[in-house]
Short mmCIF file of C-alpha atoms in Angstrom, two decimals:
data_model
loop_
_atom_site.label_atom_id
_atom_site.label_comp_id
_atom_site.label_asym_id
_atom_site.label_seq_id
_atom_site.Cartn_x
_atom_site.Cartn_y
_atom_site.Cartn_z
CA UNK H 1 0.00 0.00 0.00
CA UNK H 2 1.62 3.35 -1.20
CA UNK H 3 2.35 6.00 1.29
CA UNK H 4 1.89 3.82 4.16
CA UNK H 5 4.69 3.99 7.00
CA UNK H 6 5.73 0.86 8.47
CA UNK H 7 7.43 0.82 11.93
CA UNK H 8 10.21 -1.50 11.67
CA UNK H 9 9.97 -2.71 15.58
CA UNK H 10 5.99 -3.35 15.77
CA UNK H 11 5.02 -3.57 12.26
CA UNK H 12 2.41 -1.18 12.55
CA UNK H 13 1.57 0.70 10.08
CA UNK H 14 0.38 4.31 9.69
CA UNK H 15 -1.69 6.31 7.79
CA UNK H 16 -2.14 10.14 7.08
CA UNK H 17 -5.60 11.69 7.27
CA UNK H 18 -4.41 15.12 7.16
CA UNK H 19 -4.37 17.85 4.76
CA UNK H 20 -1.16 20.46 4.36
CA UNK H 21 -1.43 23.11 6.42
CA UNK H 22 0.14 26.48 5.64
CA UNK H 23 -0.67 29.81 4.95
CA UNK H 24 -2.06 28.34 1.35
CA UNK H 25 -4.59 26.22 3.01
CA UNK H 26 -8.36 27.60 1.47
CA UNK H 27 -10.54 29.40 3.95
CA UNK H 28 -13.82 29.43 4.52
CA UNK H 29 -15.91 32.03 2.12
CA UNK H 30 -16.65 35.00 4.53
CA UNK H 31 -13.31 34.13 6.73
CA UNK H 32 -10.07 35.85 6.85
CA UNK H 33 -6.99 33.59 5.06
CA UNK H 34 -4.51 31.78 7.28
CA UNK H 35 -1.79 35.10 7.13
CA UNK H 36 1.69 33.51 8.00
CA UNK H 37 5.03 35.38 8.90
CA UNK H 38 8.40 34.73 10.20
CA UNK H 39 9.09 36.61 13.69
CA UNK H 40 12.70 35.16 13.68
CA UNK H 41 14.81 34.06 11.26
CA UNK H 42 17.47 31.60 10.09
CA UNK H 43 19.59 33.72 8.44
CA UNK H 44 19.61 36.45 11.03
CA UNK H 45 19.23 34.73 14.08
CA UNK H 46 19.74 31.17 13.29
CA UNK H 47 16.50 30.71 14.62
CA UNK H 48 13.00 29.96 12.62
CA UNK H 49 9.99 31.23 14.63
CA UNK H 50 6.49 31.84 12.86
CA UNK H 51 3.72 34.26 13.73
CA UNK H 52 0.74 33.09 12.71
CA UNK H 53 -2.59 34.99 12.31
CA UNK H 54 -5.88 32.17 11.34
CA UNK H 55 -9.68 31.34 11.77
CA UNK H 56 -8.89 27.78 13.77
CA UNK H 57 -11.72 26.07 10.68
CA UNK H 58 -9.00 26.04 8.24
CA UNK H 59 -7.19 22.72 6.88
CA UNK H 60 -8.66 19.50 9.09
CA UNK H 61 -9.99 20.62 12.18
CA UNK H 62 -11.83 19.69 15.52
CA UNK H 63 -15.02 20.96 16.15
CA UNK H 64 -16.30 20.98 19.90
CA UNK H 65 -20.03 21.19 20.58
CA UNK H 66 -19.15 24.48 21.50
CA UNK H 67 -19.00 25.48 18.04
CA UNK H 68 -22.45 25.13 17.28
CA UNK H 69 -24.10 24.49 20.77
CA UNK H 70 -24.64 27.92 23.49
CA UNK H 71 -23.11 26.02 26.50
CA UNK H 72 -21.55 23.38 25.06
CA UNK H 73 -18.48 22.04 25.75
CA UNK H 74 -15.34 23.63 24.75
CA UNK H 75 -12.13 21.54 23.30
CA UNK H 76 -10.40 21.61 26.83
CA UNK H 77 -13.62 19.87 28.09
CA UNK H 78 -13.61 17.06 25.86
CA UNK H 79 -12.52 14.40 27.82
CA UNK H 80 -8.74 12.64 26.02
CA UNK H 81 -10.26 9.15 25.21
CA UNK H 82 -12.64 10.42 22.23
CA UNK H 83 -9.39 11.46 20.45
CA UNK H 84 -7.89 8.11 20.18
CA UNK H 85 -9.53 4.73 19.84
CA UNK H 86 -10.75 2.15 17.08
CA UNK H 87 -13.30 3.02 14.31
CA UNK H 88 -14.81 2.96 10.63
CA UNK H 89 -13.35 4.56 7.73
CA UNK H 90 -16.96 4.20 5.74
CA UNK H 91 -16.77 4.35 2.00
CA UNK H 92 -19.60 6.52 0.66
CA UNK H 93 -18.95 7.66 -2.46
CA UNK H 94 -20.78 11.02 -3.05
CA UNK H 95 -20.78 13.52 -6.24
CA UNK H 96 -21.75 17.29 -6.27
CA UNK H 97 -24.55 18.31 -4.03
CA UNK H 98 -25.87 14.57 -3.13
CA UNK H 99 -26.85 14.22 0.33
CA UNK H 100 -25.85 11.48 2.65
CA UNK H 101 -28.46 9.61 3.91
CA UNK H 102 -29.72 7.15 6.40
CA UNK H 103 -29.56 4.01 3.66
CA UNK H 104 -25.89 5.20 2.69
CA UNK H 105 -24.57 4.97 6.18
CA UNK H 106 -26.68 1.51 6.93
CA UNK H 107 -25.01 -0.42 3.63
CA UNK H 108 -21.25 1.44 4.11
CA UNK H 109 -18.37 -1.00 5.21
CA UNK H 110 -17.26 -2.32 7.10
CA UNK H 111 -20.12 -1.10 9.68
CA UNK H 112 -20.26 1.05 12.86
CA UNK H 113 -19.90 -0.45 16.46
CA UNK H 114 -20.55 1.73 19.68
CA UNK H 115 -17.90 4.05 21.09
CA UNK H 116 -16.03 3.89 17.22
CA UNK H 117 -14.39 6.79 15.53
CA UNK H 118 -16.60 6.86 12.43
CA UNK H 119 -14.87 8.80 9.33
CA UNK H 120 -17.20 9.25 6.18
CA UNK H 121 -15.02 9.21 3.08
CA UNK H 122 -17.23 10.83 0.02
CA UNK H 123 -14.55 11.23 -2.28
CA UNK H 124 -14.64 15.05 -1.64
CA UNK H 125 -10.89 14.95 -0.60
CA UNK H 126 -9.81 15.02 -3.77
CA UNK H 127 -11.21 18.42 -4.49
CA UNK H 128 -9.40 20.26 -1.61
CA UNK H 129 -8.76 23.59 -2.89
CA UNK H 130 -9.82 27.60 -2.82
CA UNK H 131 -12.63 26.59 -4.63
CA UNK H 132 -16.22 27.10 -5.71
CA UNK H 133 -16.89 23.51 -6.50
CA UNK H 134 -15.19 22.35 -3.69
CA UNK H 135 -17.02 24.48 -0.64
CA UNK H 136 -20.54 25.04 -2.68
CA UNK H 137 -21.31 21.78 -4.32
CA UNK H 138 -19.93 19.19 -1.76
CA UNK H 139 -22.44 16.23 -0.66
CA UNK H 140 -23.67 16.84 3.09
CA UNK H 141 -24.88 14.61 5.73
CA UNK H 142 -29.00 14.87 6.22
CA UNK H 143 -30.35 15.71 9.83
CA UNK H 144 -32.04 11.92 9.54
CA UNK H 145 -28.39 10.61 8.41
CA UNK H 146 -26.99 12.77 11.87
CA UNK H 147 -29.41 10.93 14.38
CA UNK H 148 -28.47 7.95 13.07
CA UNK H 149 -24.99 8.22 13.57
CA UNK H 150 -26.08 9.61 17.17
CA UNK H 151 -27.67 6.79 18.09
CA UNK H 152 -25.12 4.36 16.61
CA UNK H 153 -23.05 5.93 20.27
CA UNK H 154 -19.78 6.89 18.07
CA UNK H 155 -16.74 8.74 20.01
CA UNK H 156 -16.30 10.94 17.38
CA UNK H 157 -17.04 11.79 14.06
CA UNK H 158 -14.95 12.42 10.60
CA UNK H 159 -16.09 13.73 7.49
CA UNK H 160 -13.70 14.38 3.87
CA UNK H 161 -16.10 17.20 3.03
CA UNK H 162 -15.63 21.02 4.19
CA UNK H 163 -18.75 20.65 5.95
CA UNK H 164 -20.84 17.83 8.28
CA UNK H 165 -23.96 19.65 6.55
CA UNK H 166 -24.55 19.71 2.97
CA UNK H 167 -23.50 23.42 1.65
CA UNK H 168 -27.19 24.70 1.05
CA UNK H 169 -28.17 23.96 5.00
CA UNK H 170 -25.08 26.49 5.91
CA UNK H 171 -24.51 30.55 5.20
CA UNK H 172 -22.72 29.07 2.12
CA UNK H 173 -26.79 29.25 0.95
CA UNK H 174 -30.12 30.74 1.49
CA UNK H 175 -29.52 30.78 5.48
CA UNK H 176 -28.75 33.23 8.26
CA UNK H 177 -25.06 34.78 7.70
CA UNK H 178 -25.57 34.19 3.78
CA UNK H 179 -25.59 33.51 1.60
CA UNK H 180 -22.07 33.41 1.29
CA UNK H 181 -21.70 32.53 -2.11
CA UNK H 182 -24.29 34.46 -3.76
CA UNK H 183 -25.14 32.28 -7.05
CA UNK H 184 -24.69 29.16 -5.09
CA UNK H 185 -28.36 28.72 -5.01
CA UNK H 186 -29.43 29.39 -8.03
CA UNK H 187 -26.80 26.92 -9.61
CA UNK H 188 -28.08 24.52 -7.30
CA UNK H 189 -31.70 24.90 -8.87
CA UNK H 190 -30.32 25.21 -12.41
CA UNK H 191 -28.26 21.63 -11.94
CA UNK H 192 -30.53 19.85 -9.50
CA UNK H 193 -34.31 21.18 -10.73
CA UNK H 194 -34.66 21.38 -6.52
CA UNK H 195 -35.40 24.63 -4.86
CA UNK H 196 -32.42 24.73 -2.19
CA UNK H 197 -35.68 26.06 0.45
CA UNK H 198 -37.34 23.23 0.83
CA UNK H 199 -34.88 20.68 0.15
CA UNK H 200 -32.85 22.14 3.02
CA UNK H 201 -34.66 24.25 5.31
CA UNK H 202 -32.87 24.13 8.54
CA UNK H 203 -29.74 25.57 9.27
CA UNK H 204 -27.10 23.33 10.10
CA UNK H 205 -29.20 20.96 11.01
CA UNK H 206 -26.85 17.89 10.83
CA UNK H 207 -23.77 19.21 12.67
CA UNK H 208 -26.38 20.64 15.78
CA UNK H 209 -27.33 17.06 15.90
CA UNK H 210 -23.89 15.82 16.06
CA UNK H 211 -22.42 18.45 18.35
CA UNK H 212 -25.72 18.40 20.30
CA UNK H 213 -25.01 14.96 21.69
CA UNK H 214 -21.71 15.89 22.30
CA UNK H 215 -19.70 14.47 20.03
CA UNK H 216 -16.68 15.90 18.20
CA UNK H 217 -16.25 16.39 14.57
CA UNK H 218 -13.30 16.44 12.05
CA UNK H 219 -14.27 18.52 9.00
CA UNK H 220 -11.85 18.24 5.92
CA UNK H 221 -10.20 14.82 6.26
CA UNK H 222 -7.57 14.62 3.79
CA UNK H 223 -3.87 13.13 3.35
CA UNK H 224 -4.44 8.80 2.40
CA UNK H 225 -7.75 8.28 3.59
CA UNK H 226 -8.65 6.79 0.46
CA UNK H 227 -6.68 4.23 1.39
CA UNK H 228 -8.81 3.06 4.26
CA UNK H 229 -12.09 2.90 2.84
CA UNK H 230 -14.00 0.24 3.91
CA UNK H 231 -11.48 -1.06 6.68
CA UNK H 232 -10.94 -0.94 10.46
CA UNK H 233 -7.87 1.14 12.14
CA UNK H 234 -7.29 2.57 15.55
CA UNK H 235 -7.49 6.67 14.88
CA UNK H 236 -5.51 9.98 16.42
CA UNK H 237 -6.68 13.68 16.73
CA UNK H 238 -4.78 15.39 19.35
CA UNK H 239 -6.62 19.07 19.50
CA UNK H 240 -4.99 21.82 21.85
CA UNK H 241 -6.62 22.01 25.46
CA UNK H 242 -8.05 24.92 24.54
CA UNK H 243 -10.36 27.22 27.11
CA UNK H 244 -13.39 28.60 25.47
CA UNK H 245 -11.90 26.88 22.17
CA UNK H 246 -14.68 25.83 19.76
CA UNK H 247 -12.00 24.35 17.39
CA UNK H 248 -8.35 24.22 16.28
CA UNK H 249 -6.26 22.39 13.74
CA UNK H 250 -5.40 19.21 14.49
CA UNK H 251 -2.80 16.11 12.72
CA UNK H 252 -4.83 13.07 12.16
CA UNK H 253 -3.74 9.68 12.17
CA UNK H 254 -4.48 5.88 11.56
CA UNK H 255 -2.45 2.96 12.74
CA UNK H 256 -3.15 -0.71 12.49
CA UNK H 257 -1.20 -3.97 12.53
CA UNK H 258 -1.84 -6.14 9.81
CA UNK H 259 -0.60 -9.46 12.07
CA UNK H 260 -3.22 -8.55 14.90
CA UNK H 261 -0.45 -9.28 17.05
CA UNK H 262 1.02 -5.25 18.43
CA UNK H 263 -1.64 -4.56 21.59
CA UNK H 264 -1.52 -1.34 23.70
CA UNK H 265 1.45 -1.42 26.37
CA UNK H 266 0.05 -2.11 29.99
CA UNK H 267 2.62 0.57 31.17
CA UNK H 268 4.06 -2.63 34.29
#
C-alpha cells in the first residue's frame, strides 16, 4: 500500500488523514486567510519562529459542541479518550450536491460499532482547494443521516467534506449569515431542478445534531484516507486544550497492525 509507513519494531503501520497546512490552506468564504510570517529568522538569528494569524476552521480541524451548541463544551472539556480509539473509515462515495443519507450509512463497510471513531469518506478529498466547486457543491450529511450516527453511540465523528452539513443547509446558501456565495443557489436549482428552500430548510441541522449529543467532529479529512475505505484502524486527533476553544487544527492519524499481534502497552 503506497504512502503507508511501516514501523520496523511493531510492524504497525500508519496512515495520514491530514491535509497540508500552511498559509495556502483555502478558507472558509466570509473568513479571513490563514496570514503567516516569520518573527525570527534563520539567516539572522539562526532561529525559525512563525507568527501566525488564522480562523482555527482552516485545513482539518476539531469541532467541539461548542462550536455550534450555546453552553456546550469547549475543546479543553472534551474528555482525552474520544481522540484516540478504534473506528470505521466508511466508503460513501458522493458527487456534487448529493446528500448522505440514512440508507448510505446503513449499507457502508465495514459497519459502525458503539464508542467507534466513524470517518465518512465521500470522495470530496480530492477536491481540496480555494474553490467554488469544492465548498458550494460538496455532498452533506442529512439531519435523519446525523441521528443515526447519534444513536449508533460513536466517540467521534470524521467527514472528507468542508462541511458535516450539505452546503445549502449552511450561510454558504439561502440561510442566516448568507448567503455566502451568492449564485450558489441558483446553480443549485439550475443543476438539480430542486429549490435549495425546501430541500434544506434548517440551518445546520446535521452538525447541531452531532455536536448536540456531544460528540466531536473532524471537517476536511484529507492526506491517504482513500486508502482506508471500507477497513478498520485505531485513529488519532490530538486538539490543543483549549479554554473557550470551539476548534483548532489538528494532525490526524491511523495505525493498524496487519498481524493482529502489536496490543496497547500495559505501562508494568
Amino acid at each position: 500500500m503506497a504512502n503507508v509507513v511501516k514501523d520496523p519494531v511493531t510492524g504497525l503501520q500508519f496512515v495520514e488523514l491530514s491535509h497540508e497546512w500552511d498559509q495556502r490552506a483555502p478558507s472558509y468564504p466570509g473568513q479571513a486567510d490563514v496570514r503567516m510570517a516569520r518573527g525570527v529568522k534563520h539567516a539572522q538569528h539562526g532561529v525559525l519562529a512563525w507568527r501566525i494569524a488564522t480562523v482555527m476552521h482552516t485545513g482539518t480541524h476539531m469541532n467541539a459542541p461548542l462550536h455550534l451548541i450555546q453552553k456546550g463544551a469547549d475543546l479543553a472539556a472534551i474528555p482525552p479518550e474520544r481522540f484516540f480509539g478504534n473506528g470505521a473509515i466508511l466508503d460513501v462515495s458522493k458527487k456534487n450536491w448529493e446528500v448522505i443519507t440514512v440508507a448510505d450509512l446503513e449499507k457502508a463497510k465495514p459497519g459502525i460499532q458503539e464508542d467507534d471513531i466513524v470517518v465518512i469518506v465521500t470522495g470530496w478529498h480530492k477536491k481540496y482547494s480555494d474553490g467554488l466547486e469544492y465548498y458550494g457543491e460538496a455532498p452533506g450529511l442529512s439531519k435523519e443521516a446525523a441521528e443515526w450516527l447519534v444513536a449508533k453511540k460513536p466517540k467521534l465523528v470524521g467527514v472528507d467534506t468542508p462541511h458535516v452539513d450539505h452546503p445549502l443547509a449552511t450561510p454558504m446558501g439561502p440561510h442566516r449569515g448568507g448567503p455566502l456565495m451568492k449564485r450558489l443557489a441558483g446553480e443549485y436549482t439550475k443543476a438539480t431542478g430542486k429549490d435549495p428552500k425546501v430541500e434544506h430548510p434548517e440551518r445546520y441541522a446535521a452538525h447541531k445534531t452531532i455536536l448536540g449529543a456531544g460528540i466531536p467532529t473532524i471537517e476536511q479529512v484529507g492526506g491517504d484516507v482513500e486508502q482506508l475505505k471500507g477497513k478498520r484502524a485505531t485513529m488519532a486527533a490530538i486538539p490543543w486544550k483549549f479554554q473557550h476553544g470551539d476548534a483548532c487544527q489538528v494532525r490526524f492519524v491511523a495505525m493498524f497492525d496487519p498481524s493482529g499481534k502489536c496490543r496497547i502497552e500495559p505501562g508494568k
